[in-house]
Coordinates of C-alpha atoms in Angstrom, one line a residue:
X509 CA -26.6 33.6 33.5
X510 CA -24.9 30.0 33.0
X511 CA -26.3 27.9 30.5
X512 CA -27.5 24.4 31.5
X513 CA -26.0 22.0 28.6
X514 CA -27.3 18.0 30.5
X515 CA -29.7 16.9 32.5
X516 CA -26.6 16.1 35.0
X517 CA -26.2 20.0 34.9
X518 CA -29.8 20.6 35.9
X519 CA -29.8 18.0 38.6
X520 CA -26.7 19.5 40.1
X521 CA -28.2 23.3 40.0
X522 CA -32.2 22.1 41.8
X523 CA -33.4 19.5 43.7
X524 CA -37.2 20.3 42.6
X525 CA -38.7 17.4 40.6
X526 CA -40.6 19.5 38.9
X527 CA -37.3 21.5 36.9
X528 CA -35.6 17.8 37.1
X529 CA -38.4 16.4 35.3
X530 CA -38.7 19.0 32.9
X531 CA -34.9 18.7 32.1
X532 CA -35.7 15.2 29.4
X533 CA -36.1 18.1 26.9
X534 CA -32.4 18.9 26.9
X535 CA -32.4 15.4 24.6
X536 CA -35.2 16.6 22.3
X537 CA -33.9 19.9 21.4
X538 CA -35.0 21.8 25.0
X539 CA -31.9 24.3 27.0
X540 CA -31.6 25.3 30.7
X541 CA -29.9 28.4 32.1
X542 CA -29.3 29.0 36.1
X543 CA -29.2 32.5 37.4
X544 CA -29.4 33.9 41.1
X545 CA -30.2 29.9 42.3
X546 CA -32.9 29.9 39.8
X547 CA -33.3 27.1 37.1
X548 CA -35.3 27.2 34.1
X549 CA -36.1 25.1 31.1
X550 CA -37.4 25.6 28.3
X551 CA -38.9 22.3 26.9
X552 CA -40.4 22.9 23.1
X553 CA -42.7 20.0 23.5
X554 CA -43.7 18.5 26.9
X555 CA -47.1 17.0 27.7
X556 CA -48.2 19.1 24.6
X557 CA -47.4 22.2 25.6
X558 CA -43.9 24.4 24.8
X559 CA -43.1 25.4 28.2
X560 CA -40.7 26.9 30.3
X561 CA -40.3 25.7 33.9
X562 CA -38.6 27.7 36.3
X563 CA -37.9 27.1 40.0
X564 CA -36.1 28.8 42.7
X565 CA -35.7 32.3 44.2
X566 CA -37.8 35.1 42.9
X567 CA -35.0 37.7 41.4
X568 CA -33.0 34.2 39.8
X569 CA -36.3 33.5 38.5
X570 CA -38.1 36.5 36.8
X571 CA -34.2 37.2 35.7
X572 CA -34.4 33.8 33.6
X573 CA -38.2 34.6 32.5
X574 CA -37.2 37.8 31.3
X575 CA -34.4 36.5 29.4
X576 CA -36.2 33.5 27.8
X577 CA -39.9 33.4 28.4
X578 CA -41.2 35.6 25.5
X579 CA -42.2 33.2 22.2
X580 CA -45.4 31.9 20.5
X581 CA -47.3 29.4 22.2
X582 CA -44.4 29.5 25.3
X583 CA -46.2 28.4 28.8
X584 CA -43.8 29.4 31.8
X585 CA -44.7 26.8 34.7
X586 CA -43.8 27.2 38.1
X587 CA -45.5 26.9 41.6
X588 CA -48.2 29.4 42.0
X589 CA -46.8 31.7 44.7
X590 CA -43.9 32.3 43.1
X591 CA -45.2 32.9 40.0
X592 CA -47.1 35.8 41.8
X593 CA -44.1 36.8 43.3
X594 CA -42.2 37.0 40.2
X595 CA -45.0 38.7 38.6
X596 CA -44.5 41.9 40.9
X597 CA -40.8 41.9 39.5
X598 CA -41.6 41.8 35.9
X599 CA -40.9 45.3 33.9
X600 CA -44.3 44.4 31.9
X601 CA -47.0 42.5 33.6
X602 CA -47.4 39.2 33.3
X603 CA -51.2 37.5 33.8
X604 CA -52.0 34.1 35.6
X605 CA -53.0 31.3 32.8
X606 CA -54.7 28.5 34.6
X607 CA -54.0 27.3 38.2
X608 CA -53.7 23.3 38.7
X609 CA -51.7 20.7 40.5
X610 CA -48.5 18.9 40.7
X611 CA -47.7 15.8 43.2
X612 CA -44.6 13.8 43.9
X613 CA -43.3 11.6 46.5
X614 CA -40.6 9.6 46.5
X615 CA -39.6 6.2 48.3
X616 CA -41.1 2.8 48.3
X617 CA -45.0 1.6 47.9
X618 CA -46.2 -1.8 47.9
X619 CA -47.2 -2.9 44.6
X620 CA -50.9 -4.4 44.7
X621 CA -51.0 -8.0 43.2
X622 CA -54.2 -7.6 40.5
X623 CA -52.9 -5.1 38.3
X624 CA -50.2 -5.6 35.0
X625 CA -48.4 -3.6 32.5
X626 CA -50.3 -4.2 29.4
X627 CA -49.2 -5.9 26.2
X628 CA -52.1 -4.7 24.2
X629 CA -53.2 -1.2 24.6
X630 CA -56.5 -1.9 21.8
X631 CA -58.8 -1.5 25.0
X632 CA -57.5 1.4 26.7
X633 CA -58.3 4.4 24.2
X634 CA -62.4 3.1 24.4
X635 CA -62.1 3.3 27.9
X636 CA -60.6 6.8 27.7
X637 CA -63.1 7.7 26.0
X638 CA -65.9 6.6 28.4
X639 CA -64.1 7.4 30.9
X640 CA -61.3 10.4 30.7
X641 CA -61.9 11.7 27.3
X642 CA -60.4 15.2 28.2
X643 CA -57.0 12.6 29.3
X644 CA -53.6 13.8 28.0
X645 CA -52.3 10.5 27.3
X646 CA -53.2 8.1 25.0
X647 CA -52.0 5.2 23.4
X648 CA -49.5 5.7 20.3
X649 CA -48.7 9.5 21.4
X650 CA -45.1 10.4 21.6
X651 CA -43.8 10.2 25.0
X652 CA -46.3 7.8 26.3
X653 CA -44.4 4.4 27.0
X654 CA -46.7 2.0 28.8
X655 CA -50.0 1.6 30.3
X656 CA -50.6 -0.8 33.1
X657 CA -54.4 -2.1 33.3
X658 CA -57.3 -3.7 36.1
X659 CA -59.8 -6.2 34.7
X660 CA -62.5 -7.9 35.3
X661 CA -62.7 -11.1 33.5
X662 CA -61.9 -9.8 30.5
X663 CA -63.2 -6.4 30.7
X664 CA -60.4 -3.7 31.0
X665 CA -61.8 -1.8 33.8
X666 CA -59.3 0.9 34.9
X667 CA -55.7 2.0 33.5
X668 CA -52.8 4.7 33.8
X669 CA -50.2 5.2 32.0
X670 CA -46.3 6.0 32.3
X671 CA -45.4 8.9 30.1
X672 CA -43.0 12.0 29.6
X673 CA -40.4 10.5 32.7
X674 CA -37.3 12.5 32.7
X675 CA -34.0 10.2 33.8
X676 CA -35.2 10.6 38.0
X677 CA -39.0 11.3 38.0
X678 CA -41.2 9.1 36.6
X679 CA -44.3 10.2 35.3
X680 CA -48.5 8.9 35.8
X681 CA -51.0 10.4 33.8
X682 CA -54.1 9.0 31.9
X683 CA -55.9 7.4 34.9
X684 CA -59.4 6.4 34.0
X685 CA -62.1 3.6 35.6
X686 CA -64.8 2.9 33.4
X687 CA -68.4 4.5 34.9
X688 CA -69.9 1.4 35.7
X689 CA -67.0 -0.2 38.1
X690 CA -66.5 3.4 40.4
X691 CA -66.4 3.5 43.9
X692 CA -64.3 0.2 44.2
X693 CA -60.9 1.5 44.9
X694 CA -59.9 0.5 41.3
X695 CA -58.2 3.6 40.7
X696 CA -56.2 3.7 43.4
X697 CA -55.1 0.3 43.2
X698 CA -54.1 0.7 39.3
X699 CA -52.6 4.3 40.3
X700 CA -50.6 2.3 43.5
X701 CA -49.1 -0.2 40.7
X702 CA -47.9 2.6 38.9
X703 CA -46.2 4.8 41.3
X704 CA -44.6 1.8 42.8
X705 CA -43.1 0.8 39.5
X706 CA -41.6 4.0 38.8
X707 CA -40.3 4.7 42.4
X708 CA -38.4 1.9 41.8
X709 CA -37.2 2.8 38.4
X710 CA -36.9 6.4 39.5
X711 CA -37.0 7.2 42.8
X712 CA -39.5 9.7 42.5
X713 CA -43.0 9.7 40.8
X714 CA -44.7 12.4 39.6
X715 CA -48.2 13.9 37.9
X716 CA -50.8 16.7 37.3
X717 CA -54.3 17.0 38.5
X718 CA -56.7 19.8 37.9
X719 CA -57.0 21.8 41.3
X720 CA -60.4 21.3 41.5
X721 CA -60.4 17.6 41.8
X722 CA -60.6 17.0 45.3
X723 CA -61.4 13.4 44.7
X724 CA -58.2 12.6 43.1
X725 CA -55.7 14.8 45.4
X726 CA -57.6 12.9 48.0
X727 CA -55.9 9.5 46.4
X728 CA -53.3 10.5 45.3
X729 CA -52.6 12.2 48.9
X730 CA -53.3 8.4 50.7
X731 CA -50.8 7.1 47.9
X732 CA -48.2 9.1 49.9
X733 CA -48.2 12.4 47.4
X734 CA -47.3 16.1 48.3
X735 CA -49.5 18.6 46.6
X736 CA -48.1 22.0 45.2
X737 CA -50.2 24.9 43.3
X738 CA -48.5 25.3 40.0
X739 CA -49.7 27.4 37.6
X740 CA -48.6 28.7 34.3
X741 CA -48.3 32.8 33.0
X742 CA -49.2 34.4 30.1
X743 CA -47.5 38.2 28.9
X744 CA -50.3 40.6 29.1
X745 CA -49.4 42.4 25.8

């Protein structure tokens, strides 16, 4: 087991975005390990959440969770199938958490003329909370940097945010259009702004969605994003 002391390391050992992006935490007091072709690391504070995500083959992975996945509060993350996979390789039995979603894409998108990054954020927390009051982001929390905007005279009407982007994958969350202005394409015009800005900073853009929110993959998938099941594991005892 070879421990994983930069982000440079962790780029060099997986080509998953979803271990790449993980591996900002090696800057906030997080450590990586590779074993077998597996890759895990364990970020103590990452979109709220102590985690440990792992990627890669089965036997390198429930190696690396064995070795480093016990711990208060710890969240292993990893793609769904191989987290059932590595489940049937555990010594003690390791339960299914909660199911969701992770997308990514990389490349090039046009960037729509209407929206902006915003210079004041004093309207986006009411619209979070008419709109996405269950969001992860919000303004003034650590590791969320910026949060672009769509109005409407001078109503803010729908916004996103950039936050948690590791070195190489840029990071949406905190979408939200206000009840009254749905069904206009405003939040996939202010979610287009935001991936093309951080493809260009990044090269690839990333972002969660609940599994269940076949509305939103659906955007998100005519934005140019790949869906994978990703779930997170709990130890049974």
């Amino acid at each position: 087991m070879r421990r994983l002391r930069t982000t440079a390391d962790v780029q060099d050992a997986s080509d998953d975005p979803l271990v790449r992006w993980a591996a900002q935490a090696l800057s906030s007091g997080g450590a990586a390990w590779s074993h077998g072709g597996a890759v895990a690391v364990h970020a103590p504070s990452l979109t709220r959440r102590r985690r440990l995500v792992l990627s890669g083959p089965a036997e390198g992975v429930a190696s690396l969770l064995a070795a480093h996945g016990r711990g208060v509060e710890l969240r292993p993350l990893l793609e769904r199938p191989l987290a059932l996979d590595v489940a049937s390789l555990m010594p003690t039995p390791w339960l299914e958490d909660k199911p969701f979603g992770w997308m990514d894409r990389t490349g090039t998108l046009d960037l729509p003329p209407d929206a902006t990054w915003l210079t004041s954020t004093d309207d986006v927390a009411p619209l979070l909370r008419e709109a996405n009051p269950n969001s992860w982001a919000w303004p003034g929390e650590p590791g969320v940097r910026r949060w672009a905007g769509l109005h409407e005279g001078d109503e803010l009407v729908a916004t996103a945010a950039e936050a948690w982007s590791s070195t190489d994958v840029g990071f949406m969350m905190g979408v939200a259009v206000h009840p009254s202005h749905t069904n206009q394409g405003l939040g996939s015009r202010i979610c287009q702004f935001v991936t093309s800005s951080l493809l260009t900073l990044y090269g690839t853009c990333a972002l969660f969605v609940e599994n269940y929110n076949a509305p939103a993959i659906a955007v998100y998938r005519k934005l140019g994003f790949a869906y994978r099941d990703v779930t997170t594991l709990l130890p049974a005892v």
